[in-house]
mmCIF file of C-alpha atoms in Angstrom:
data_model
loop_
_atom_site.group_PDB
_atom_site.id
_atom_site.type_symbol
_atom_site.label_atom_id
_atom_site.label_comp_id
_atom_site.label_asym_id
_atom_site.label_seq_id
_atom_site.Cartn_x
_atom_site.Cartn_y
_atom_site.Cartn_z
ATOM 1 C CA UNK A 1 0.027 -0.029 0.053
ATOM 2 C CA UNK A 2 2.698 2.324 0.881
ATOM 3 C CA UNK A 3 4.217 1.865 -2.769
ATOM 4 C CA UNK A 4 0.824 2.594 -4.204
ATOM 5 C CA UNK A 5 0.434 5.620 -2.295
ATOM 6 C CA UNK A 6 3.897 6.804 -3.347
ATOM 7 C CA UNK A 7 2.812 6.426 -7.070
ATOM 8 C CA UNK A 8 3.699 2.832 -8.079
ATOM 9 C CA UNK A 9 1.618 1.552 -10.845
ATOM 10 C CA UNK A 10 2.320 -2.128 -10.312
ATOM 11 C CA UNK A 11 4.442 -3.945 -7.631
ATOM 12 C CA UNK A 12 6.685 -7.110 -7.979
ATOM 13 C CA UNK A 13 6.840 -9.624 -5.219
ATOM 14 C CA UNK A 14 9.292 -12.432 -5.011
ATOM 15 C CA UNK A 15 7.762 -16.024 -4.483
ATOM 16 C CA UNK A 16 10.787 -18.256 -3.870
ATOM 17 C CA UNK A 17 8.855 -20.894 -1.744
ATOM 18 C CA UNK A 18 5.225 -22.130 -1.168
ATOM 19 C CA UNK A 19 4.706 -19.938 1.798
ATOM 20 C CA UNK A 20 5.016 -16.862 -0.516
ATOM 21 C CA UNK A 21 2.466 -18.220 -2.960
ATOM 22 C CA UNK A 22 0.113 -19.146 -0.277
ATOM 23 C CA UNK A 23 0.251 -15.349 0.989
ATOM 24 C CA UNK A 24 -0.637 -14.141 -2.624
ATOM 25 C CA UNK A 25 -4.444 -14.247 -2.244
ATOM 26 C CA UNK A 26 -4.118 -12.021 0.858
ATOM 27 C CA UNK A 27 -1.844 -9.589 -0.952
ATOM 28 C CA UNK A 28 -3.961 -9.500 -3.904
ATOM 29 C CA UNK A 29 -6.996 -8.838 -2.049
ATOM 30 C CA UNK A 30 -5.283 -5.959 -0.354
ATOM 31 C CA UNK A 31 -3.389 -4.427 -3.091
ATOM 32 C CA UNK A 32 -4.667 -1.375 -5.028
ATOM 33 C CA UNK A 33 -2.310 -2.144 -7.928
ATOM 34 C CA UNK A 34 -1.410 -5.217 -9.943
ATOM 35 C CA UNK A 35 0.891 -7.735 -8.587
ATOM 36 C CA UNK A 36 3.870 -9.286 -10.544
ATOM 37 C CA UNK A 37 5.114 -12.589 -9.128
ATOM 38 C CA UNK A 38 8.894 -13.046 -9.570
ATOM 39 C CA UNK A 39 9.546 -16.837 -9.908
ATOM 40 C CA UNK A 40 13.090 -18.024 -8.965
ATOM 41 C CA UNK A 41 14.013 -21.723 -9.481
ATOM 42 C CA UNK A 42 10.736 -23.682 -9.047
ATOM 43 C CA UNK A 43 8.140 -23.531 -11.787
ATOM 44 C CA UNK A 44 5.559 -24.892 -9.236
ATOM 45 C CA UNK A 45 5.602 -21.444 -7.766
ATOM 46 C CA UNK A 46 4.600 -19.988 -11.040
ATOM 47 C CA UNK A 47 1.778 -22.220 -11.317
ATOM 48 C CA UNK A 48 0.687 -21.516 -7.792
ATOM 49 C CA UNK A 49 0.941 -17.763 -8.293
ATOM 50 C CA UNK A 50 -1.065 -17.953 -11.639
ATOM 51 C CA UNK A 51 -3.817 -19.940 -9.718
ATOM 52 C CA UNK A 52 -3.844 -17.246 -6.905
ATOM 53 C CA UNK A 53 -4.656 -14.583 -9.766
ATOM 54 C CA UNK A 54 -1.583 -12.553 -10.028
ATOM 55 C CA UNK A 55 -1.519 -10.131 -12.888
ATOM 56 C CA UNK A 56 1.885 -11.004 -14.417
ATOM 57 C CA UNK A 57 4.645 -13.686 -13.989
ATOM 58 C CA UNK A 58 8.478 -12.925 -14.301
ATOM 59 C CA UNK A 59 10.873 -15.539 -15.376
ATOM 60 C CA UNK A 60 14.686 -15.367 -15.209
ATOM 61 C CA UNK A 61 16.267 -17.500 -17.934
ATOM 62 C CA UNK A 62 19.247 -17.890 -15.800
ATOM 63 C CA UNK A 63 17.130 -19.673 -13.161
ATOM 64 C CA UNK A 64 14.397 -21.531 -14.825
ATOM 65 C CA UNK A 65 15.880 -23.250 -17.981
ATOM 66 C CA UNK A 66 14.146 -26.664 -18.237
ATOM 67 C CA UNK A 67 12.012 -26.392 -21.453
ATOM 68 C CA UNK A 68 9.281 -28.696 -20.399
ATOM 69 C CA UNK A 69 8.745 -26.653 -17.140
ATOM 70 C CA UNK A 70 8.748 -23.389 -19.090
ATOM 71 C CA UNK A 71 6.185 -24.774 -21.451
ATOM 72 C CA UNK A 72 3.877 -25.636 -18.430
ATOM 73 C CA UNK A 73 4.072 -22.073 -17.060
ATOM 74 C CA UNK A 74 3.499 -20.672 -20.599
ATOM 75 C CA UNK A 75 0.385 -22.869 -21.027
ATOM 76 C CA UNK A 76 -1.067 -21.768 -17.617
ATOM 77 C CA UNK A 77 -0.517 -18.105 -18.448
ATOM 78 C CA UNK A 78 -1.970 -18.515 -21.886
ATOM 79 C CA UNK A 79 -5.129 -20.025 -20.389
ATOM 80 C CA UNK A 80 -5.537 -17.259 -17.912
ATOM 81 C CA UNK A 81 -4.403 -14.287 -20.203
ATOM 82 C CA UNK A 82 -1.534 -13.565 -18.035
ATOM 83 C CA UNK A 83 1.648 -11.932 -19.481
ATOM 84 C CA UNK A 84 5.161 -12.940 -18.726
ATOM 85 C CA UNK A 85 8.250 -10.845 -18.224
ATOM 86 C CA UNK A 86 11.402 -12.557 -19.447
ATOM 87 C CA UNK A 87 14.109 -10.795 -17.342
ATOM 88 C CA UNK A 88 17.815 -11.458 -18.005
ATOM 89 C CA UNK A 89 20.317 -10.134 -15.521
ATOM 90 C CA UNK A 90 23.932 -9.743 -16.054
ATOM 91 C CA UNK A 91 24.565 -12.287 -13.278
ATOM 92 C CA UNK A 92 22.266 -14.860 -14.741
ATOM 93 C CA UNK A 93 24.434 -15.596 -17.790
ATOM 94 C CA UNK A 94 27.393 -17.079 -15.782
ATOM 95 C CA UNK A 95 27.154 -20.563 -17.298
ATOM 96 C CA UNK A 96 27.522 -19.110 -20.804
ATOM 97 C CA UNK A 97 29.992 -16.525 -19.638
ATOM 98 C CA UNK A 98 32.123 -19.206 -18.103
ATOM 99 C CA UNK A 99 32.652 -20.780 -21.500
ATOM 100 C CA UNK A 100 34.125 -17.709 -22.882
ATOM 101 C CA UNK A 101 35.840 -16.612 -19.627
ATOM 102 C CA UNK A 102 39.391 -16.807 -21.395
ATOM 103 C CA UNK A 103 38.128 -14.684 -24.083
ATOM 104 C CA UNK A 104 36.725 -12.146 -21.824
ATOM 105 C CA UNK A 105 39.729 -12.200 -19.606
ATOM 106 C CA UNK A 106 41.996 -11.419 -22.601
ATOM 107 C CA UNK A 107 40.040 -8.440 -23.510
ATOM 108 C CA UNK A 108 42.290 -5.431 -22.943
ATOM 109 C CA UNK A 109 39.685 -2.827 -23.453
ATOM 110 C CA UNK A 110 36.646 -2.239 -21.454
ATOM 111 C CA UNK A 111 34.524 -1.855 -24.503
ATOM 112 C CA UNK A 112 35.487 -5.395 -25.587
ATOM 113 C CA UNK A 113 34.163 -6.871 -22.378
ATOM 114 C CA UNK A 114 31.080 -4.767 -22.762
ATOM 115 C CA UNK A 115 30.493 -5.837 -26.292
ATOM 116 C CA UNK A 116 30.916 -9.563 -25.216
ATOM 117 C CA UNK A 117 28.516 -9.189 -22.309
ATOM 118 C CA UNK A 118 25.861 -7.466 -24.423
ATOM 119 C CA UNK A 119 26.164 -10.192 -27.039
ATOM 120 C CA UNK A 120 25.825 -12.966 -24.401
ATOM 121 C CA UNK A 121 22.592 -11.293 -22.899
ATOM 122 C CA UNK A 122 21.143 -11.094 -26.197
ATOM 123 C CA UNK A 123 21.782 -14.579 -27.042
ATOM 124 C CA UNK A 124 20.293 -15.790 -23.809
ATOM 125 C CA UNK A 125 17.170 -13.654 -24.594
ATOM 126 C CA UNK A 126 16.906 -15.037 -28.160
ATOM 127 C CA UNK A 127 17.283 -18.753 -26.948
ATOM 128 C CA UNK A 128 14.641 -18.334 -24.315
ATOM 129 C CA UNK A 129 12.172 -16.509 -26.501
ATOM 130 C CA UNK A 130 12.206 -19.328 -28.998
ATOM 131 C CA UNK A 131 10.442 -21.340 -26.379
ATOM 132 C CA UNK A 132 7.536 -18.734 -26.358
ATOM 133 C CA UNK A 133 7.589 -18.499 -30.188
ATOM 134 C CA UNK A 134 7.144 -22.412 -30.312
ATOM 135 C CA UNK A 135 4.191 -22.053 -27.972
ATOM 136 C CA UNK A 136 2.671 -19.214 -30.004
ATOM 137 C CA UNK A 137 2.818 -17.031 -26.937
ATOM 138 C CA UNK A 138 3.590 -13.349 -27.417
ATOM 139 C CA UNK A 139 2.214 -11.614 -24.437
ATOM 140 C CA UNK A 140 5.662 -10.921 -23.237
ATOM 141 C CA UNK A 141 7.676 -8.080 -21.724
ATOM 142 C CA UNK A 142 11.433 -8.055 -22.021
ATOM 143 C CA UNK A 143 14.175 -6.764 -19.373
ATOM 144 C CA UNK A 144 17.970 -7.092 -19.667
ATOM 145 C CA UNK A 145 19.622 -5.478 -16.620
ATOM 146 C CA UNK A 146 23.232 -4.719 -15.811
ATOM 147 C CA UNK A 147 24.936 -2.735 -13.083
ATOM 148 C CA UNK A 148 26.662 -0.703 -15.902
ATOM 149 C CA UNK A 149 24.612 2.212 -17.364
ATOM 150 C CA UNK A 150 26.560 1.884 -20.612
ATOM 151 C CA UNK A 151 25.617 -1.791 -20.933
ATOM 152 C CA UNK A 152 21.874 -1.146 -20.126
ATOM 153 C CA UNK A 153 21.725 1.676 -22.791
ATOM 154 C CA UNK A 154 23.354 -0.438 -25.441
ATOM 155 C CA UNK A 155 21.511 -3.722 -24.760
ATOM 156 C CA UNK A 156 18.167 -2.257 -24.610
ATOM 157 C CA UNK A 157 18.873 -0.192 -27.611
ATOM 158 C CA UNK A 158 19.720 -3.495 -29.449
ATOM 159 C CA UNK A 159 16.800 -5.299 -27.988
ATOM 160 C CA UNK A 160 14.255 -2.503 -29.200
ATOM 161 C CA UNK A 161 15.589 -2.937 -32.807
ATOM 162 C CA UNK A 162 15.481 -6.852 -32.710
ATOM 163 C CA UNK A 163 12.308 -7.499 -30.873
ATOM 164 C CA UNK A 164 8.743 -6.030 -31.010
ATOM 165 C CA UNK A 165 7.986 -6.525 -27.328
ATOM 166 C CA UNK A 166 7.348 -4.060 -24.517
ATOM 167 C CA UNK A 167 10.443 -3.312 -22.503
ATOM 168 C CA UNK A 168 10.913 -3.029 -18.661
ATOM 169 C CA UNK A 169 13.853 -0.936 -17.882
ATOM 170 C CA UNK A 170 16.149 -1.146 -14.949
ATOM 171 C CA UNK A 171 19.738 -1.120 -13.566
ATOM 172 C CA UNK A 172 20.432 -4.120 -11.293
ATOM 173 C CA UNK A 173 22.316 -4.117 -7.914
ATOM 174 C CA UNK A 174 22.841 -0.438 -8.321
ATOM 175 C CA UNK A 175 23.732 0.083 -4.648
ATOM 176 C CA UNK A 176 22.478 2.696 -2.180
ATOM 177 C CA UNK A 177 20.444 5.725 -3.428
ATOM 178 C CA UNK A 178 23.346 7.973 -3.476
ATOM 179 C CA UNK A 179 25.128 5.989 -6.277
ATOM 180 C CA UNK A 180 22.030 3.949 -7.542
ATOM 181 C CA UNK A 181 20.059 7.047 -8.382
ATOM 182 C CA UNK A 182 22.846 8.284 -10.614
ATOM 183 C CA UNK A 183 23.382 4.965 -12.436
ATOM 184 C CA UNK A 184 19.700 4.542 -12.918
ATOM 185 C CA UNK A 185 19.093 8.048 -14.270
ATOM 186 C CA UNK A 186 22.007 7.898 -16.661
ATOM 187 C CA UNK A 187 20.728 4.635 -18.102
ATOM 188 C CA UNK A 188 16.909 5.042 -18.047
ATOM 189 C CA UNK A 189 16.848 8.592 -18.664
ATOM 190 C CA UNK A 190 18.903 8.219 -22.086
ATOM 191 C CA UNK A 191 16.659 5.264 -22.956
ATOM 192 C CA UNK A 192 13.343 7.004 -22.208
ATOM 193 C CA UNK A 193 14.449 10.245 -24.059
ATOM 194 C CA UNK A 194 14.963 8.048 -27.120
ATOM 195 C CA UNK A 195 11.600 6.523 -26.870
ATOM 196 C CA UNK A 196 12.597 3.135 -25.595
ATOM 197 C CA UNK A 197 10.932 1.553 -22.632
ATOM 198 C CA UNK A 198 7.354 0.987 -21.416
ATOM 199 C CA UNK A 199 7.760 0.409 -17.579
ATOM 200 C CA UNK A 200 10.775 1.219 -15.200
ATOM 201 C CA UNK A 201 12.150 0.469 -11.871
ATOM 202 C CA UNK A 202 14.722 2.507 -10.215
ATOM 203 C CA UNK A 203 16.487 0.025 -7.790
ATOM 204 C CA UNK A 204 18.100 0.846 -4.413
ATOM 205 C CA UNK A 205 19.402 -0.973 -1.491
ATOM 206 C CA UNK A 206 16.991 1.059 0.537
ATOM 207 C CA UNK A 207 13.217 1.562 1.229
ATOM 208 C CA UNK A 208 11.484 0.891 -2.173
ATOM 209 C CA UNK A 209 9.179 3.930 -1.579
ATOM 210 C CA UNK A 210 12.278 6.132 -2.487
ATOM 211 C CA UNK A 211 12.629 4.063 -5.693
ATOM 212 C CA UNK A 212 9.064 4.982 -6.718
ATOM 213 C CA UNK A 213 9.418 8.708 -5.834
ATOM 214 C CA UNK A 214 12.612 8.990 -7.889
ATOM 215 C CA UNK A 215 11.125 7.020 -10.726
ATOM 216 C CA UNK A 216 8.087 9.310 -10.828
ATOM 217 C CA UNK A 217 10.411 12.391 -10.724
ATOM 218 C CA UNK A 218 12.342 10.929 -13.743
ATOM 219 C CA UNK A 219 9.232 10.399 -15.767
ATOM 220 C CA UNK A 220 7.808 13.883 -14.938
ATOM 221 C CA UNK A 221 11.002 15.468 -15.705
ATOM 222 C CA UNK A 222 10.889 13.867 -19.264
ATOM 223 C CA UNK A 223 7.291 14.789 -19.773
ATOM 224 C CA UNK A 224 6.227 11.214 -19.595
ATOM 225 C CA UNK A 225 3.983 11.469 -16.506
ATOM 226 C CA UNK A 226 1.781 14.179 -15.270
ATOM 227 C CA UNK A 227 2.644 15.479 -11.689
ATOM 228 C CA UNK A 228 0.129 14.993 -8.921
ATOM 229 C CA UNK A 229 1.951 17.023 -6.349
ATOM 230 C CA UNK A 230 3.746 20.434 -6.174
ATOM 231 C CA UNK A 231 6.886 20.996 -8.181
ATOM 232 C CA UNK A 232 9.575 23.299 -6.411
ATOM 233 C CA UNK A 233 12.339 24.873 -8.487
ATOM 234 C CA UNK A 234 15.085 26.943 -7.011
ATOM 235 C CA UNK A 235 18.307 28.573 -8.303
ATOM 236 C CA UNK A 236 21.641 27.198 -7.293
ATOM 237 C CA UNK A 237 22.825 30.555 -5.741
ATOM 238 C CA UNK A 238 25.560 32.833 -6.922
ATOM 239 C CA UNK A 239 27.473 35.977 -5.867
ATOM 240 C CA UNK A 240 24.253 38.041 -5.881
ATOM 241 C CA UNK A 241 22.559 36.039 -3.151
ATOM 242 C CA UNK A 242 21.714 38.126 0.010
ATOM 243 C CA UNK A 243 19.462 35.744 1.945
ATOM 244 C CA UNK A 244 19.779 32.148 3.365
ATOM 245 C CA UNK A 245 18.224 30.658 0.315
ATOM 246 C CA UNK A 246 19.089 27.046 1.058
ATOM 247 C CA UNK A 247 17.113 27.263 4.431
ATOM 248 C CA UNK A 248 14.129 28.888 2.689
ATOM 249 C CA UNK A 249 14.061 26.269 -0.004
ATOM 250 C CA UNK A 250 14.180 23.429 2.562
ATOM 251 C CA UNK A 251 11.261 25.143 4.558
ATOM 252 C CA UNK A 252 9.162 25.667 1.413
ATOM 253 C CA UNK A 253 9.674 22.080 0.228
ATOM 254 C CA UNK A 254 8.574 20.605 3.716
ATOM 255 C CA UNK A 255 5.494 22.874 3.736
ATOM 256 C CA UNK A 256 4.396 22.120 0.130
ATOM 257 C CA UNK A 257 4.769 18.487 0.797
ATOM 258 C CA UNK A 258 2.372 18.676 3.813
ATOM 259 C CA UNK A 259 0.010 21.549 2.905
ATOM 260 C CA UNK A 260 -0.467 21.886 -1.013
ATOM 261 C CA UNK A 261 -2.200 19.002 -2.875
ATOM 262 C CA UNK A 262 -2.366 20.411 -6.362
ATOM 263 C CA UNK A 263 0.516 20.113 -8.730
ATOM 264 C CA UNK A 264 1.619 23.795 -8.885
ATOM 265 C CA UNK A 265 4.977 24.960 -9.843
ATOM 266 C CA UNK A 266 6.637 27.033 -7.085
ATOM 267 C CA UNK A 267 9.851 28.894 -7.694
ATOM 268 C CA UNK A 268 12.245 30.248 -4.965
ATOM 269 C CA UNK A 269 14.999 32.570 -6.430
ATOM 270 C CA UNK A 270 17.866 34.213 -4.985
ATOM 271 C CA UNK A 271 17.739 37.518 -6.958
ATOM 272 C CA UNK A 272 15.917 39.613 -9.521
ATOM 273 C CA UNK A 273 18.390 39.459 -12.261
ATOM 274 C CA UNK A 274 17.894 35.886 -13.826
ATOM 275 C CA UNK A 275 15.101 34.879 -11.565
ATOM 276 C CA UNK A 276 12.152 36.169 -13.527
ATOM 277 C CA UNK A 277 13.240 34.455 -16.756
ATOM 278 C CA UNK A 278 14.253 31.262 -15.000
ATOM 279 C CA UNK A 279 10.994 30.715 -13.299
ATOM 280 C CA UNK A 280 8.712 31.742 -16.271
ATOM 281 C CA UNK A 281 5.718 29.426 -16.109
ATOM 282 C CA UNK A 282 5.718 29.027 -12.286
ATOM 283 C CA UNK A 283 2.492 29.407 -10.650
ATOM 284 C CA UNK A 284 3.918 31.092 -7.427
ATOM 285 C CA UNK A 285 7.363 32.672 -7.342
ATOM 286 C CA UNK A 286 9.498 34.611 -4.903
ATOM 287 C CA UNK A 287 12.394 36.687 -5.683
ATOM 288 C CA UNK A 288 14.718 37.231 -2.543
ATOM 289 C CA UNK A 289 16.703 40.228 -2.096
ATOM 290 C CA UNK A 290 18.458 42.067 0.622
ATOM 291 C CA UNK A 291 15.986 41.925 3.498
ATOM 292 C CA UNK A 292 12.829 41.425 1.325
ATOM 293 C CA UNK A 293 11.262 39.132 -1.147
ATOM 294 C CA UNK A 294 8.992 39.868 -4.039
ATOM 295 C CA UNK A 295 6.140 37.370 -4.540
ATOM 296 C CA UNK A 296 4.491 36.925 -8.056
ATOM 297 C CA UNK A 297 1.477 34.544 -8.692
ATOM 298 C CA UNK A 298 1.049 33.479 -12.308
ATOM 299 C CA UNK A 299 3.189 36.273 -13.684
ATOM 300 C CA UNK A 300 1.575 39.129 -11.588
ATOM 301 C CA UNK A 301 3.417 40.848 -8.810
ATOM 302 C CA UNK A 302 1.324 40.386 -5.593
ATOM 303 C CA UNK A 303 3.420 41.675 -2.608
ATOM 304 C CA UNK A 304 6.808 42.610 -1.222
ATOM 305 C CA UNK A 305 7.511 41.248 2.192
ATOM 306 C CA UNK A 306 10.246 41.392 4.878
ATOM 307 C CA UNK A 307 12.754 38.547 4.770
ATOM 308 C CA UNK A 308 11.307 37.003 8.077
ATOM 309 C CA UNK A 309 7.866 36.860 6.511
ATOM 310 C CA UNK A 310 8.827 35.360 3.119
ATOM 311 C CA UNK A 311 7.993 31.717 4.017
ATOM 312 C CA UNK A 312 4.545 32.551 5.523
ATOM 313 C CA UNK A 313 3.675 35.002 2.684
ATOM 314 C CA UNK A 314 4.678 32.557 -0.064
ATOM 315 C CA UNK A 315 2.580 29.664 1.521
ATOM 316 C CA UNK A 316 -0.378 32.017 1.861
ATOM 317 C CA UNK A 317 -0.301 32.734 -1.780
ATOM 318 C CA UNK A 318 0.012 29.026 -2.541
ATOM 319 C CA UNK A 319 -2.904 28.098 -0.519
ATOM 320 C CA UNK A 320 -5.023 30.948 -1.995
ATOM 321 C CA UNK A 321 -4.393 30.058 -5.533
ATOM 322 C CA UNK A 322 -5.081 26.295 -4.703
ATOM 323 C CA UNK A 323 -8.373 27.430 -3.214
ATOM 324 C CA UNK A 324 -9.201 29.459 -6.523
ATOM 325 C CA UNK A 325 -8.232 26.541 -8.681
ATOM 326 C CA UNK A 326 -10.550 24.229 -6.757
ATOM 327 C CA UNK A 327 -13.447 26.730 -7.067
ATOM 328 C CA UNK A 328 -12.928 26.949 -10.861
ATOM 329 C CA UNK A 329 -11.658 30.525 -10.710
ATOM 330 C CA UNK A 330 -8.155 29.895 -11.809
ATOM 331 C CA UNK A 331 -5.943 27.378 -13.726
ATOM 332 C CA UNK A 332 -2.572 26.161 -13.025
ATOM 333 C CA UNK A 333 0.065 26.763 -15.638
ATOM 334 C CA UNK A 334 0.354 23.766 -17.975
ATOM 335 C CA UNK A 335 -2.867 22.214 -16.940
ATOM 336 C CA UNK A 336 -5.023 20.723 -19.589
#
């Protein structure tokens, strides 16, 4: 529920043993979003998850390789109209990579290793997808994850040119948010900006709620998702700064998160030189100068306030605009 409240459109749960699949009916009954069952080594878990009514099955070609078992999973999904995500991971092609380990070890350039890794991932996918083709099953989603953003970009680009299936994007074992965020945005942002990808997951070794929040922000930044909460923009400060802008930005962000519900754009700028141009299109903006702040609402100057009143005055204008929008007396910039 927390993930759904944060904005997740679907949630994947692991079902490595029977206790997990036995819990699925309770999870499905309580979940406000579709549930994807991630099957590890035992095809029986997939059959149990399908019987429980999950919305999608995820299979890893590196874990479940027996063709007869895969056929049974496909048949069950076909009968129920349930899609399957075929998810290849960099670490899941070990057995094939071992056969070429010497060749890979001889690679003197990073690009040689990367090219071999991408080739092996593509071969693994092609081999596995033949099973689905033989079963005339095409309700498939593909993913191919690596820790290296360059590998992720190249392998998904190749997949998009080779297969006509939806793609789920992600960077695997990306680490804590501080590093995982950069890796994920570098890879996923590049792919999405080029029209590649249908669903995404930003993966961290942390609370998955943060994954959803950052995933939403990435999609909004690229214009692929409409905001459902306020957007705060602010200048990075320069030599013209005459107030404690960082403190003001932090205070405004906290207040917006708890007091404003509409997706208005709020700008906090540290001077009147570049501020007006940089925050064009903001619904509410403040330009802070020496001892005072000038507040604009949708391009119209509303008031000038002393520095100690900037936060309260800005929030008052935000609340007033929100109330007028809710009464149908105003519209937010960028709203349909």
